[in-house]
Every structure is written in C-alpha cells, then in structure tokens.
GROMACS .gro file of C-alpha atoms in nm:
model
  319
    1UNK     CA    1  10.949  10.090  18.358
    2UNK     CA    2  10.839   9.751  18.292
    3UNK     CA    3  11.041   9.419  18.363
    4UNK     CA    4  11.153   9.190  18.124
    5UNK     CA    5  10.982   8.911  18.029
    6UNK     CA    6  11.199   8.610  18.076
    7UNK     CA    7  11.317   8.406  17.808
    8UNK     CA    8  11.503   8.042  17.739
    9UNK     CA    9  11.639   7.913  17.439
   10UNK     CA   10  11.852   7.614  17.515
   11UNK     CA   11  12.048   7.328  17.197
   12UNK     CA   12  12.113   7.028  17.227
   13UNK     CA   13  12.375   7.052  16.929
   14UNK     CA   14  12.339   7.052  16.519
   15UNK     CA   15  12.433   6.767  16.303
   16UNK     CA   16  12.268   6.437  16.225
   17UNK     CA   17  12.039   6.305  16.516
   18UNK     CA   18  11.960   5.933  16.458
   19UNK     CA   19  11.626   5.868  16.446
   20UNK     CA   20  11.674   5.640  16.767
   21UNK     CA   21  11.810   5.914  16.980
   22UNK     CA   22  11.548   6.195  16.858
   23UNK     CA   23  11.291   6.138  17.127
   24UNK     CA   24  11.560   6.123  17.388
   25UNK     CA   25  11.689   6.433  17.210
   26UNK     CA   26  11.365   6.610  17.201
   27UNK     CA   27  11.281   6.542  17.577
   28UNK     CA   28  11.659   6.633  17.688
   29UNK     CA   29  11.587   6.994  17.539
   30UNK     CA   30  11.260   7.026  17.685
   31UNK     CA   31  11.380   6.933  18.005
   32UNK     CA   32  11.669   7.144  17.987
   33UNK     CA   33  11.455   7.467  17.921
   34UNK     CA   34  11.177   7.408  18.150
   35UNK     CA   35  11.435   7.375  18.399
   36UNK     CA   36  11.604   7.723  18.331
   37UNK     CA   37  11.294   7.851  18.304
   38UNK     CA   38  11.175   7.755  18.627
   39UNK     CA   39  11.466   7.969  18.773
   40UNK     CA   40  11.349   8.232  18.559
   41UNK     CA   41  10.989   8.283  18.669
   42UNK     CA   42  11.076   8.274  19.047
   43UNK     CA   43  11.309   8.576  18.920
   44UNK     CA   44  11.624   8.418  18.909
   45UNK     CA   45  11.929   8.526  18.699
   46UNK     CA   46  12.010   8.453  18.355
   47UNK     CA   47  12.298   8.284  18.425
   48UNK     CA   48  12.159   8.030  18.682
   49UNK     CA   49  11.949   7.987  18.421
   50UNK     CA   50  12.180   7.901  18.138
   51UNK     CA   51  12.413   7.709  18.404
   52UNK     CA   52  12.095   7.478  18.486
   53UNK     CA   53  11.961   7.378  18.171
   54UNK     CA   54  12.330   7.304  18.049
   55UNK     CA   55  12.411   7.095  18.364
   56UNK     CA   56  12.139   6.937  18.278
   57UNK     CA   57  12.194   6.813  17.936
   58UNK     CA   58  12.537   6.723  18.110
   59UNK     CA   59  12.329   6.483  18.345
   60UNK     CA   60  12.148   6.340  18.002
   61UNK     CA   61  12.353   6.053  17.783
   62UNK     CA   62  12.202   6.192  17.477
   63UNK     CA   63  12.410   6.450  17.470
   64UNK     CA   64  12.808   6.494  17.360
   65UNK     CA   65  12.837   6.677  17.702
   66UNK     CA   66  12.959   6.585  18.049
   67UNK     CA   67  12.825   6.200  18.092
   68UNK     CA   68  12.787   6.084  17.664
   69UNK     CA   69  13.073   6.284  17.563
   70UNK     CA   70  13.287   6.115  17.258
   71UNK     CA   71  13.600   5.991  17.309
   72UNK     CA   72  13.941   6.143  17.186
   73UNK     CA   73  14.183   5.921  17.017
   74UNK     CA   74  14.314   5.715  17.303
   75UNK     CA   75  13.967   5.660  17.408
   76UNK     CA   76  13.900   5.932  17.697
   77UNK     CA   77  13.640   6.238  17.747
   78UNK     CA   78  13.808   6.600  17.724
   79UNK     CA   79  13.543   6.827  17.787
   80UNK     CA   80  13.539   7.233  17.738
   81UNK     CA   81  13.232   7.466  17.856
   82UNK     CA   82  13.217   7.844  17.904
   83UNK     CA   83  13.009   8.054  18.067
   84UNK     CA   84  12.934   8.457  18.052
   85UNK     CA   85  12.739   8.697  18.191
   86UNK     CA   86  12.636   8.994  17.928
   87UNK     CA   87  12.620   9.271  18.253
   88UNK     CA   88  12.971   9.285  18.279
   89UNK     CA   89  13.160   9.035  18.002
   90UNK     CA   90  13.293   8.843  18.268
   91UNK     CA   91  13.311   8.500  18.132
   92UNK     CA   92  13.430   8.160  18.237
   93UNK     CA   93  13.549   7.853  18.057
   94UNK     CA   94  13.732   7.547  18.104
   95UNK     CA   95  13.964   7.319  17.835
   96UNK     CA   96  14.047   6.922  17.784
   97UNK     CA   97  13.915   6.911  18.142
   98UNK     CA   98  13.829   6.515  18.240
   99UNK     CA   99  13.680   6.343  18.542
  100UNK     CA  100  13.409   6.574  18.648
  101UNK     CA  101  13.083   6.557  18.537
  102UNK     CA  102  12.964   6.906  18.508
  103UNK     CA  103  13.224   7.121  18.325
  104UNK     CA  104  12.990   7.393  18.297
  105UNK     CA  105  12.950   7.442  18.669
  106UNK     CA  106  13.346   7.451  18.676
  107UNK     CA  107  13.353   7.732  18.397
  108UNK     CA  108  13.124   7.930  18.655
  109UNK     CA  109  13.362   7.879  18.935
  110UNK     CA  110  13.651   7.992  18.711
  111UNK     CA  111  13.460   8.318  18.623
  112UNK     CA  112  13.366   8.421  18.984
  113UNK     CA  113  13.664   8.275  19.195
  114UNK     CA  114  13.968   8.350  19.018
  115UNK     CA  115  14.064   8.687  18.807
  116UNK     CA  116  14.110   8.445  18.448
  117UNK     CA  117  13.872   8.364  18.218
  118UNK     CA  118  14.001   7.995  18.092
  119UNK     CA  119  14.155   7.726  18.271
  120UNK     CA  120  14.270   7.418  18.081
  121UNK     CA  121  14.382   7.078  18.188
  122UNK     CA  122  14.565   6.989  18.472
  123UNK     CA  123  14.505   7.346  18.627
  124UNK     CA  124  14.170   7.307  18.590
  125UNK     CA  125  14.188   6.988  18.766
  126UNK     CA  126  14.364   7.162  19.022
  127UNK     CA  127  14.148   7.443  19.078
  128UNK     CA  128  13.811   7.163  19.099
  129UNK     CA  129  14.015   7.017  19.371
  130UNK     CA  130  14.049   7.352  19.546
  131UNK     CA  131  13.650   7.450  19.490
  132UNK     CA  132  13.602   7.094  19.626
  133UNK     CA  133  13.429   6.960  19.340
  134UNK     CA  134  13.450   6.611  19.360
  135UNK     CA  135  13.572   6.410  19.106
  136UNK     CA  136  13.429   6.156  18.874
  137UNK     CA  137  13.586   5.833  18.740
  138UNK     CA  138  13.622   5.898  18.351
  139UNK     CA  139  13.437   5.535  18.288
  140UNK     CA  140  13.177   5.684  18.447
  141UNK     CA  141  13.123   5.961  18.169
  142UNK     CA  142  13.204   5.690  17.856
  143UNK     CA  143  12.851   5.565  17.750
  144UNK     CA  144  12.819   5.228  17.573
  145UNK     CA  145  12.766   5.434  17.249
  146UNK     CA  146  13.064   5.631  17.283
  147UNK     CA  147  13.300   5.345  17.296
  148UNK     CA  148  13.104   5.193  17.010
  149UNK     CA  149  13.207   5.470  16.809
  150UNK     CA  150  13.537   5.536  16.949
  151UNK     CA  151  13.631   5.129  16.872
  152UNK     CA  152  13.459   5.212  16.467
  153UNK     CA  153  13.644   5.512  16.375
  154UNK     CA  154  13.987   5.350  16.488
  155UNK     CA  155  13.895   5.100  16.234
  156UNK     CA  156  14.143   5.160  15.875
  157UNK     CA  157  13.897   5.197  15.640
  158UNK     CA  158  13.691   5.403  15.908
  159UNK     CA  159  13.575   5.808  15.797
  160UNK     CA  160  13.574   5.979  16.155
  161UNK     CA  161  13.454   6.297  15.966
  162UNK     CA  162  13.122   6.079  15.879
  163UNK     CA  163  13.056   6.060  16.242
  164UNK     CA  164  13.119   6.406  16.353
  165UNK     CA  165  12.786   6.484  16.215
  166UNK     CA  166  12.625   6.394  16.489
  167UNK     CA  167  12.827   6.641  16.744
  168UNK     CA  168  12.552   6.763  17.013
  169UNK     CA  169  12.722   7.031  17.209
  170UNK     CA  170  12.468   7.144  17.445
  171UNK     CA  171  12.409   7.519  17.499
  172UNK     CA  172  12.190   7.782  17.598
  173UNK     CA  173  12.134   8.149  17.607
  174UNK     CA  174  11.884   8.362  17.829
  175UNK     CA  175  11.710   8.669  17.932
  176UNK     CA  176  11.577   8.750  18.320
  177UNK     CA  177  11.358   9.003  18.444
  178UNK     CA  178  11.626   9.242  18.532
  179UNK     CA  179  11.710   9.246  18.135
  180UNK     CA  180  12.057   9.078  18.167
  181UNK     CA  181  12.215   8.815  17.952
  182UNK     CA  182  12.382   8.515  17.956
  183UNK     CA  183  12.491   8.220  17.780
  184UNK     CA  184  12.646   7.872  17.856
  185UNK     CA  185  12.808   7.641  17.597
  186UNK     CA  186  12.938   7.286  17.689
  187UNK     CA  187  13.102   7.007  17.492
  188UNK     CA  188  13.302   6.626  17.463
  189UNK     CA  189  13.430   6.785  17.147
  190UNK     CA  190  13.502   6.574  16.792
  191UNK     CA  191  13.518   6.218  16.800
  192UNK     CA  192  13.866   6.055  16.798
  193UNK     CA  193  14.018   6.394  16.822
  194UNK     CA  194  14.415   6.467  16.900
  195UNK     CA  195  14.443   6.468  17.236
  196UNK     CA  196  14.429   6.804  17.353
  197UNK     CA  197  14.208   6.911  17.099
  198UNK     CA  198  13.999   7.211  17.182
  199UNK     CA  199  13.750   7.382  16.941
  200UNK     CA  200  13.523   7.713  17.016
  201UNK     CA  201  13.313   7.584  17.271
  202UNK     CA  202  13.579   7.719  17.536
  203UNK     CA  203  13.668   8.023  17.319
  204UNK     CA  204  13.481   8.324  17.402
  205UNK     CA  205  13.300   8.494  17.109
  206UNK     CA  206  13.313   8.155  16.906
  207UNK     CA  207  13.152   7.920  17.145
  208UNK     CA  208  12.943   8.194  17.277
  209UNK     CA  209  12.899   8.538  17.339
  210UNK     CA  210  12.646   8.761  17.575
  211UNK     CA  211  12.664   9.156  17.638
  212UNK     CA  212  12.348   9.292  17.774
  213UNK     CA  213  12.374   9.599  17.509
  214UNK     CA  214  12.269   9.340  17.201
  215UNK     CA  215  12.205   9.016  17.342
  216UNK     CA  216  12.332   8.636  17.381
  217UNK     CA  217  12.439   8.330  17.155
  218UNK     CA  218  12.540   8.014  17.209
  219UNK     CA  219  12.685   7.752  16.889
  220UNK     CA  220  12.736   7.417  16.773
  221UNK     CA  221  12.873   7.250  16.473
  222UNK     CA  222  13.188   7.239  16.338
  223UNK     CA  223  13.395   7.379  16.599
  224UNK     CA  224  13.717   7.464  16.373
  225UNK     CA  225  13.508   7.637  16.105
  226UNK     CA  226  13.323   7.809  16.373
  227UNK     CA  227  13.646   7.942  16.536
  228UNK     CA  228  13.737   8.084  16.221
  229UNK     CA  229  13.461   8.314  16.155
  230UNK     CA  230  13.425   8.392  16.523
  231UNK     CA  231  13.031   8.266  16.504
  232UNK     CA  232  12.891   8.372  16.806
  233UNK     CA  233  13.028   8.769  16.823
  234UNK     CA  234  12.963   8.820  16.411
  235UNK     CA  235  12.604   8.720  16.486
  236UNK     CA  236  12.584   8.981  16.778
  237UNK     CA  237  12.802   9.223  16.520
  238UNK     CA  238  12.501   9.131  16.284
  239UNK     CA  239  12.206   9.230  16.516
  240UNK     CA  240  12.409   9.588  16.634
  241UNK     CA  241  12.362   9.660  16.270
  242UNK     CA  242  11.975   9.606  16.338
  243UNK     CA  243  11.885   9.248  16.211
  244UNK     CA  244  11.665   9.043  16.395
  245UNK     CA  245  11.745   8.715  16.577
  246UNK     CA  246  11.656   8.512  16.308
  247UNK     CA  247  11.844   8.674  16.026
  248UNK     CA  248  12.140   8.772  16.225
  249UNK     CA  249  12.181   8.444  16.285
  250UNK     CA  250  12.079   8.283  15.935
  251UNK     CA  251  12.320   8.566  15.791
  252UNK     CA  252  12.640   8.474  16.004
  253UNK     CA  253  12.573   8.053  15.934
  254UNK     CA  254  12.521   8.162  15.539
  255UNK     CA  255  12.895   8.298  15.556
  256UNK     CA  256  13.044   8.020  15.772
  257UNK     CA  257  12.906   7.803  15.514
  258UNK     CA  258  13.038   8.024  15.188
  259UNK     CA  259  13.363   8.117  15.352
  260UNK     CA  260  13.459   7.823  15.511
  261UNK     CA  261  13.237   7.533  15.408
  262UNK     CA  262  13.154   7.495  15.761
  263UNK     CA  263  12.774   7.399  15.910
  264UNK     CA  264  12.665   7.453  16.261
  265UNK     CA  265  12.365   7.563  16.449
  266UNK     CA  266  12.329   7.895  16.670
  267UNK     CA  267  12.073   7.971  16.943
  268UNK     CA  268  12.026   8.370  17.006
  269UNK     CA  269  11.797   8.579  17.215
  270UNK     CA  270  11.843   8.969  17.186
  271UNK     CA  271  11.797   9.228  17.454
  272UNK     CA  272  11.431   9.294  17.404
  273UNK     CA  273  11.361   8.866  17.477
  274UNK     CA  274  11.350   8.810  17.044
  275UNK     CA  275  11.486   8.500  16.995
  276UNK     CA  276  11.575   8.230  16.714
  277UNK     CA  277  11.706   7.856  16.693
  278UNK     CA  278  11.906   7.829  16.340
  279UNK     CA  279  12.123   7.531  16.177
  280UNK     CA  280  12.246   7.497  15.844
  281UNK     CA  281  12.308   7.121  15.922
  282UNK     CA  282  11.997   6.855  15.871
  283UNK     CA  283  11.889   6.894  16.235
  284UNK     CA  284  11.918   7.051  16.574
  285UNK     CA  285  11.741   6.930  16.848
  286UNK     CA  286  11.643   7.278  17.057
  287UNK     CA  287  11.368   7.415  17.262
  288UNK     CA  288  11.254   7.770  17.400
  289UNK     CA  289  11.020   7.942  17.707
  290UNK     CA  290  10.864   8.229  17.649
  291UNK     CA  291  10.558   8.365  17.795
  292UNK     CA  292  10.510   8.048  17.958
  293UNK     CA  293  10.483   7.849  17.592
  294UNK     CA  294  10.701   7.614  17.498
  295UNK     CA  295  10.814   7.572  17.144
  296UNK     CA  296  11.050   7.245  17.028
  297UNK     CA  297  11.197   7.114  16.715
  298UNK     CA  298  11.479   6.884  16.559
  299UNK     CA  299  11.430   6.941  16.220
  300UNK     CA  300  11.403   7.232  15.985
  301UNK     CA  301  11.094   7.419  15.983
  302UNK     CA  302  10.950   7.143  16.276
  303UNK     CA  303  10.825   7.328  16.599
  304UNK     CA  304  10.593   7.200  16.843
  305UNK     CA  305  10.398   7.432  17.104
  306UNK     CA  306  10.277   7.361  17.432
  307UNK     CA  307  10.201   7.536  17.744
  308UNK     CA  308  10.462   7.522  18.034
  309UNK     CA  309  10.209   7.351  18.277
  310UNK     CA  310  10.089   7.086  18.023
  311UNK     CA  311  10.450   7.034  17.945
  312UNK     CA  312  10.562   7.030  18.321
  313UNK     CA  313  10.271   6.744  18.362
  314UNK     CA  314  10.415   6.507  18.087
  315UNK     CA  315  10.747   6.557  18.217
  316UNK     CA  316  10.620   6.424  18.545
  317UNK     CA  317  10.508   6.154  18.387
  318UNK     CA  318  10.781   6.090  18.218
  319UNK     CA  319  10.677   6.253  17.880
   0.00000   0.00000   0.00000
C-alpha cells in the first residue's frame, strides 16, 4: 500500500503573452509550483497546495489575478476564484469580489466556514469582514498596465476582444500523498467587462473541477465559451471513459473550439499523479513538480526541465 507520489501542475492563464512579460510569466509559474510543492513534500494537503501556488500568482503583477487584475468598464478589479477539494466535492468560490488581495484564500473560507459554495459581491465582502480578512484599497490591485489598457479599449475605434487574448487566469490542480485532489482557479476576468460580469472561473465544473475518483482540472481562456461546454467536468467525463491526461484534455479543448469557436488552456492531473498542461490558444505560461523535476513552458511543444534543488537555488537568486 504505497503512498502517492505528489504532484503540481499550476497556469498562469492561455492567450497571447507579450514577449516582455514572458520571463516574468515563466518565473511566476515556477514560483508558484515550487511553492505548492514544497507543501507537498513535507506531506501537506492538496489543497494547501493549490491555495499556495494560486495566492501566489495573486501576489505576482504578471498575472490577471488578485494584484494585475484588468479592469471592468468603469475602471475597477472584480475578481472570482474557487476552490475544491476532490475527497468530498466540497468546493468554494467567490464572485465580482473587490478590495482584497487574495480571492482565492476567501473561496477557501467560504468552503469550510459557511454551508454555501459561492458568495458574490457585497456578501462576500461581508463575510471577509467577518473572517477578519483585511481589506485592500482597490488602487492598490490596478497595475500601471492595467489602466493602460483599461484607458485603450475605452477608446472608439478600440477592439477590447483584441486584448482579451492575453487573459492569464491563474490556476492549479494537485495530488498529495494521501491520493486526494484538489484544484484552485482565480481570476480579474475580461477586460472592460459589464460590471458584474462573471465567467467560469467561479462556476464549479467550468472553472474547475476535482473528485478524487478521476482526478483534478483547472481552466483558462475564454470564460463564456468555456461555461458553455462545462470545460473542466467534460475533461474529467473524458478521462472516466479511460483517456489519459493529455488527450482528455486535448479532446474536450478540440470541441470547445468546433462547438463554440472558443480557445482556452486546461491543466489536469488524474488520480494515479498523470498529468498534462494543454491550450489551443498561441501560449500558456505553466509549470509542473513531479518526482522532484520541474518541467516549464509558454509555448506549444516548449518545456524546460530542471531539478527542484537547482531550481530552488536560482529562485534564491532571483532566477
């Protein structure tokens, strides 16, 4: 009766990553999943695991998460995350929330202190003020860049659409010693948005799914498209019938993409620590732990190996 062998896969969103954010992007991600992973090997739980490396791309401007999330169209961050644990399908999640800076720790909160599974808004607000989260002054979340953006697509002859290519919702999915699941999905959402815009990164089974019996995703992309075909529970469907990771995964974008014309990008690790990084857009910046290697990439077919101690150096050196 073995234990599991613990595995990270963590996103840092699929779309277009400019080729000056891409080694910010790269280093985010790596970060991000040596940090789970550290929480991992000292036996820690899948979801503190998930929770971490997503707070942690939170923490990191490069990301449209928590501090660097877009702006909707009056020019503030509404953020939505969700958490679950595959055990039990308890899940948490939180919608349009503003003025905090980790969403994702919220959605955790919401899962374990209260008997609902989504909070949005003003309750949500309410409830952070109750778990004595403090809050965060929205300017504090707006990066230079997002305003940039925000100010260009208000412009008339602006396309918003050609900016939401570059979307990076963060995510991650994981597997601990014990053999449970998890995954964590966190988000600023679309550019210039309607306010009170939410897409699947708070809806459970589009922005994410995990059940211990097949294993745990976590998307990005277009969020309406991926809310239609339900993204991250057909790719789970998809590996119950007996595909692997990788073409569980590559089958469920492949439909998204003839159904609905929508792209996106899907992390997945199944039950027995398989796991795959997939994106039918040009690029998503991800990164994975397993067996104490870690693998990176940000384009198609790109993926970098190194071990976790060489890696853990150049982080302390700043990369």
């Amino acid at each position: 009766f073995g234990r599991m062998k613990p595995v990270i896969v963590v996103h840092g969103g699929a779309g277009r990553i400019f080729k000056e954010r891409e080694e910010g992007s790269r280093a985010g991600v790596v970060r991000a999943a040596l940090r789970g992973y550290g929480i991992l090997k000292r036996g820690g739980s899948a979801l503190d695991a998930v929770e971490e490396a997503v707070q942690s791309m939170e923490d990191d401007p490069h990301f449209n998460a928590g501090c660097g999330s877009v702006l909707n169209e009056k020019g503030e961050v509404e953020m939505d995350a969700i958490i679950m644990d595959g055990k039990t399908l308890d899940s948490g999640a939180v919608s349009a929330v503003k003025c905090i800076a980790n969403p994702i720790k919220l959605a955790r909160l919401v899962m374990e202190k209260t008997k609902h599974m989504l909070l949005t808004d003003h309750g949500a607000h309410l409830f952070a003020q109750a778990m004595g989260i403090p809050e965060t002054p929205g300017e504090k979340l707006i990066t230079e860049r997002s305003r940039e953006r925000w100010k260009k697509n208000l412009e008339p002859d602006s396309n918003p659409e050609e900016f939401q290519k570059d979307l990076g919702t963060v995510g991650a999915v994981a597997i601990d010693s014990e053999g449970n699941v998890a995954c964590a999905t966190s988000t600023g959402g679309l550019s210039n948005k309607l306010i009170g815009r939410v897409g699947d990164t708070a809806c459970i089974g589009s922005g994410g799914y995990a059940d211990n019996r097949s294993g745990a995703t976590s998307t990005t992309g277009h969020g309406e498209s991926i809310m239609k075909v339900v993204l991250a529970r057909l790719i789970l469907y998809h590996m119950e019938q007996g595909l692997s990771p990788e073409m569980a995964a590559d089958t469920a974008l492949d439909y998204m993409k003839t159904r609905v014309g929508g792209l996106g990008g899907v992390i997945v690790v199944n039950n027995s620590g398989e796991w795959a990084a997939r994106f039918s857009t040009k690029q998503m910046s991800w990164a994975t732990v397993k067996d104490d290697q870690l693998h990176y990439g940000i384009y198609a077919g790109e993926r970098h190996t190194k071990s976790v101690d060489e890696a853990l150096t150049l982080e302390s050196e700043g990369f």
